[in-house]
GROMACS .gro file of C-alpha atoms in nm:
model
  205
    1MET     CA    1  -0.544  -1.195   1.485
    2ILE     CA    2  -0.588  -0.960   1.064
    3GLY     CA    3  -0.277  -0.708   1.166
    4LYS     CA    4  -0.223  -0.619   0.843
    5LEU     CA    5  -0.354  -0.589   0.453
    6LYS     CA    6  -0.246  -0.449   0.134
    7GLY     CA    7  -0.390  -0.551  -0.145
    8ILE     CA    8  -0.610  -0.313  -0.438
    9ILE     CA    9  -0.907  -0.074  -0.329
   10ASP     CA   10  -1.251  -0.210  -0.523
   11SER     CA   11  -1.431   0.045  -0.430
   12TYR     CA   12  -1.537   0.244  -0.150
   13SER     CA   13  -1.865   0.312   0.078
   14GLU     CA   14  -1.968   0.588   0.344
   15ASP     CA   15  -1.747   0.439   0.580
   16TYR     CA   16  -1.552   0.166   0.454
   17LEU     CA   17  -1.371   0.063   0.131
   18ILE     CA   18  -1.347  -0.304  -0.015
   19LEU     CA   19  -0.931  -0.433  -0.024
   20ASP     CA   20  -0.934  -0.728  -0.300
   21VAL     CA   21  -0.608  -0.937  -0.107
   22GLY     CA   22  -0.561  -1.173  -0.350
   23GLY     CA   23  -0.843  -1.156  -0.485
   24VAL     CA   24  -1.035  -1.142  -0.157
   25GLY     CA   25  -1.241  -0.884  -0.079
   26TYR     CA   26  -1.165  -0.799   0.320
   27GLN     CA   27  -1.490  -0.528   0.413
   28VAL     CA   28  -1.267  -0.222   0.615
   29HIS     CA   29  -1.489   0.045   0.825
   30CYS     CA   30  -1.175   0.368   0.812
   31ALA     CA   31  -1.199   0.726   0.909
   32SER     CA   32  -1.348   1.019   0.719
   33ARG     CA   33  -1.042   1.120   0.732
   34THR     CA   34  -0.868   0.840   0.655
   35LEU     CA   35  -1.115   0.680   0.371
   36GLN     CA   36  -1.063   1.051   0.213
   37ALA     CA   37  -0.685   1.018   0.172
   38LEU     CA   38  -0.641   0.645   0.056
   39PRO     CA   39  -0.584   0.586  -0.337
   40SER     CA   40  -0.852   0.627  -0.621
   41PRO     CA   41  -1.000   0.216  -0.639
   42GLY     CA   42  -0.787   0.034  -0.863
   43GLU     CA   43  -0.442   0.138  -0.671
   44ALA     CA   44  -0.246  -0.004  -0.414
   45ALA     CA   45  -0.312   0.067  -0.042
   46VAL     CA   46  -0.162  -0.097   0.241
   47LEU     CA   47  -0.330  -0.111   0.608
   48SER     CA   48  -0.269  -0.144   0.961
   49ILE     CA   49  -0.625  -0.338   1.070
   50GLU     CA   50  -0.814  -0.380   1.380
   51THR     CA   51  -0.932  -0.682   1.449
   52TYR     CA   52  -1.247  -0.726   1.610
   53VAL     CA   53  -1.425  -1.092   1.681
   54ARG     CA   54  -1.753  -1.101   1.826
   55GLU     CA   55  -1.987  -1.371   1.788
   56ASP     CA   56  -2.200  -1.268   1.565
   57GLN     CA   57  -1.917  -1.115   1.269
   58ILE     CA   58  -1.634  -1.054   1.230
   59LYS     CA   59  -1.494  -0.658   1.137
   60LEU     CA   60  -1.225  -0.500   1.029
   61PHE     CA   61  -1.103  -0.136   1.106
   62GLY     CA   62  -0.799   0.007   0.892
   63PHE     CA   63  -0.609   0.279   0.970
   64ARG     CA   64  -0.295   0.469   0.758
   65THR     CA   65  -0.065   0.425   1.064
   66ASP     CA   66   0.014   0.270   1.359
   67HIS     CA   67   0.016   0.519   1.539
   68GLU     CA   68  -0.370   0.685   1.418
   69ARG     CA   69  -0.434   0.261   1.544
   70GLU     CA   70  -0.308   0.283   1.854
   71TRP     CA   71  -0.530   0.647   1.923
   72PHE     CA   72  -0.818   0.454   1.815
   73ARG     CA   73  -0.734   0.143   2.025
   74LEU     CA   74  -0.586   0.481   2.381
   75LEU     CA   75  -1.014   0.628   2.254
   76GLN     CA   76  -1.222   0.324   2.432
   77THR     CA   77  -1.038   0.246   2.737
   78VAL     CA   78  -1.231   0.568   2.811
   79GLN     CA   79  -1.627   0.576   2.959
   80GLY     CA   80  -1.884   0.514   2.711
   81VAL     CA   81  -1.659   0.559   2.358
   82GLY     CA   82  -1.673   0.277   2.101
   83ALA     CA   83  -1.545   0.161   1.779
   84ARG     CA   84  -1.769   0.427   1.589
   85VAL     CA   85  -1.755   0.678   1.831
   86ALA     CA   86  -1.366   0.650   1.877
   87LEU     CA   87  -1.364   0.603   1.451
   88ALA     CA   88  -1.578   0.964   1.508
   89VAL     CA   89  -1.346   1.090   1.689
   90LEU     CA   90  -1.033   0.979   1.432
   91GLY     CA   91  -1.201   1.097   1.199
   92THR     CA   92  -1.277   1.519   1.331
   93LEU     CA   93  -0.895   1.502   1.404
   94SER     CA   94  -0.580   1.363   1.300
   95PRO     CA   95  -0.403   1.204   1.580
   96ALA     CA   96  -0.121   1.481   1.654
   97ASP     CA   97  -0.511   1.736   1.618
   98LEU     CA   98  -0.639   1.486   1.818
   99ALA     CA   99  -0.350   1.452   2.153
  100ASN     CA  100  -0.291   1.840   2.129
  101ALA     CA  101  -0.657   1.882   2.278
  102ILE     CA  102  -0.617   1.675   2.538
  103ALA     CA  103  -0.309   1.766   2.636
  104LEU     CA  104  -0.425   2.152   2.642
  105ARG     CA  105  -0.725   2.005   2.767
  106ASP     CA  106  -0.927   2.121   2.493
  107LYS     CA  107  -1.238   1.964   2.552
  108ALA     CA  108  -1.425   2.226   2.251
  109ALA     CA  109  -1.231   2.095   1.967
  110VAL     CA  110  -1.378   1.724   2.045
  111ALA     CA  111  -1.648   1.779   2.063
  112ARG     CA  112  -1.691   1.927   1.757
  113THR     CA  113  -1.730   1.491   1.682
  114PRO     CA  114  -2.092   1.412   1.542
  115GLY     CA  115  -2.261   1.255   1.807
  116VAL     CA  116  -1.971   1.337   2.041
  117GLY     CA  117  -2.135   1.542   2.306
  118PRO     CA  118  -1.921   1.757   2.627
  119LYS     CA  119  -1.986   1.544   2.839
  120VAL     CA  120  -1.802   1.207   2.578
  121ALA     CA  121  -1.561   1.493   2.544
  122GLU     CA  122  -1.488   1.580   2.874
  123ARG     CA  123  -1.430   1.196   3.038
  124ILE     CA  124  -1.176   1.199   2.691
  125VAL     CA  125  -0.992   1.470   2.791
  126THR     CA  126  -0.928   1.394   3.167
  127GLU     CA  127  -0.891   0.975   3.092
  128LEU     CA  128  -0.609   1.006   2.857
  129LYS     CA  129  -0.513   1.351   2.936
  130ASP     CA  130  -0.138   1.139   3.154
  131LYS     CA  131  -0.117   0.994   2.810
  132ALA     CA  132  -0.164   1.229   2.510
  133PRO     CA  133   0.154   1.436   2.616
  134SER     CA  134   0.402   1.206   2.489
  135PHE     CA  135   0.199   1.195   2.178
  136ALA     CA  136   0.180   1.602   2.128
  137ASN     CA  137   0.376   1.821   1.979
  138VAL     CA  138   0.296   2.136   2.191
  139ASP     CA  139   0.497   2.313   2.439
  140PRO     CA  140   0.579   2.147   2.747
  141ALA     CA  141   0.508   2.435   2.911
  142VAL     CA  142   0.201   2.428   2.776
  143VAL     CA  143   0.056   2.139   2.873
  144HIS     CA  144   0.147   2.252   3.247
  145LEU     CA  145  -0.046   2.578   3.218
  146ALA     CA  146  -0.280   2.439   3.108
  147GLY     CA  147  -0.350   2.106   3.331
  148ALA     CA  148  -0.287   2.374   3.633
  149ILE     CA  149  -0.583   2.584   3.495
  150ASP     CA  150  -0.756   2.330   3.410
  151ASP     CA  151  -0.705   2.221   3.824
  152GLN     CA  152  -0.766   2.558   3.927
  153HIS     CA  153  -0.440   2.506   4.034
  154ALA     CA  154  -0.288   2.864   3.797
  155PRO     CA  155  -0.219   3.223   3.988
  156ARG     CA  156  -0.529   3.466   3.990
  157PRO     CA  157  -0.328   3.684   3.751
  158VAL     CA  158  -0.215   3.448   3.474
  159ARG     CA  159  -0.582   3.267   3.448
  160ASP     CA  160  -0.763   3.634   3.439
  161ALA     CA  161  -0.501   3.691   3.155
  162ILE     CA  162  -0.627   3.422   2.922
  163SER     CA  163  -0.990   3.447   3.059
  164ALA     CA  164  -0.916   3.827   2.913
  165LEU     CA  165  -0.747   3.709   2.518
  166VAL     CA  166  -1.074   3.469   2.545
  167ASN     CA  167  -1.341   3.706   2.548
  168LEU     CA  168  -1.185   3.924   2.283
  169GLY     CA  169  -1.193   3.630   2.068
  170TYR     CA  170  -0.881   3.421   2.136
  171GLY     CA  171  -0.917   3.041   2.137
  172GLN     CA  172  -0.829   2.875   2.481
  173PRO     CA  173  -0.606   2.633   2.335
  174GLN     CA  174  -0.389   2.970   2.182
  175ALA     CA  175  -0.428   3.240   2.501
  176THR     CA  176  -0.284   2.916   2.652
  177ALA     CA  177  -0.039   2.887   2.456
  178ALA     CA  178   0.079   3.325   2.434
  179ILE     CA  179   0.011   3.286   2.877
  180ALA     CA  180   0.200   3.038   2.862
  181ALA     CA  181   0.554   3.264   2.663
  182ALA     CA  182   0.401   3.552   2.847
  183SER     CA  183   0.433   3.374   3.238
  184ARG     CA  184   0.813   3.328   3.143
  185GLY     CA  185   0.928   3.610   3.042
  186ALA     CA  186   0.729   3.801   3.301
  187GLY     CA  187   0.849   3.598   3.576
  188GLU     CA  188   0.599   3.410   3.866
  189ASN     CA  189   0.525   3.763   4.021
  190ALA     CA  190   0.442   3.934   3.718
  191GLU     CA  191  -0.017   4.070   3.692
  192THR     CA  192  -0.262   4.082   3.490
  193ALA     CA  193  -0.228   4.373   3.313
  194GLN     CA  194   0.177   4.293   3.220
  195LEU     CA  195   0.067   3.948   3.139
  196ILE     CA  196  -0.212   4.002   2.848
  197ARG     CA  197  -0.006   4.245   2.731
  198LEU     CA  198   0.234   4.004   2.640
  199GLY     CA  199   0.013   3.748   2.578
  200LEU     CA  200  -0.091   3.944   2.282
  201LYS     CA  201   0.261   4.084   2.185
  202GLU     CA  202   0.326   3.710   2.083
  203LEU     CA  203  -0.058   3.637   1.925
  204SER     CA  204   0.054   3.896   1.746
  205LYS     CA  205   0.432   3.757   1.623
   0.00000   0.00000   0.00000
């Protein structure tokens, strides 16, 4: 099994590159974000590799980091997500943005991926929700609140305040983060109007 390749970039295609390693050209499939971040033909590159062996072919998938490759593997543990969809997701969202989207239950962010509909996006967010927070760089309190809202366990004033901010044009993750911060300052018994006011202050910072 091939786990890493170091060589000279020979050429690019739409969804793969040819990496020259000691005179042997390896065809390596990559996400669009990965291809865009790699150097020009003729320059050196190092790629973490995921090797797929099938009866009729051997296919190599390349990643800039082991962390990105780990997300490629994680995504494919989700029902209905294969290598093609996993690469498409990583072409749309960086590993950090993907972790944040899953931690915040932001299905819309995942669904921006071409070929990923609302149902698949929901499965990705739902099935990976226990794994994403450790990779996410968002406030754990916001992750907890996002989960409570998604599971219908958040207090009514909190849900109403977030809904009000979304109706004002803020994104769900922004609204959730703002109301999480507002809740910490206002306490458990805060009313909807107070949370909205404090949430707007957070958003204006």
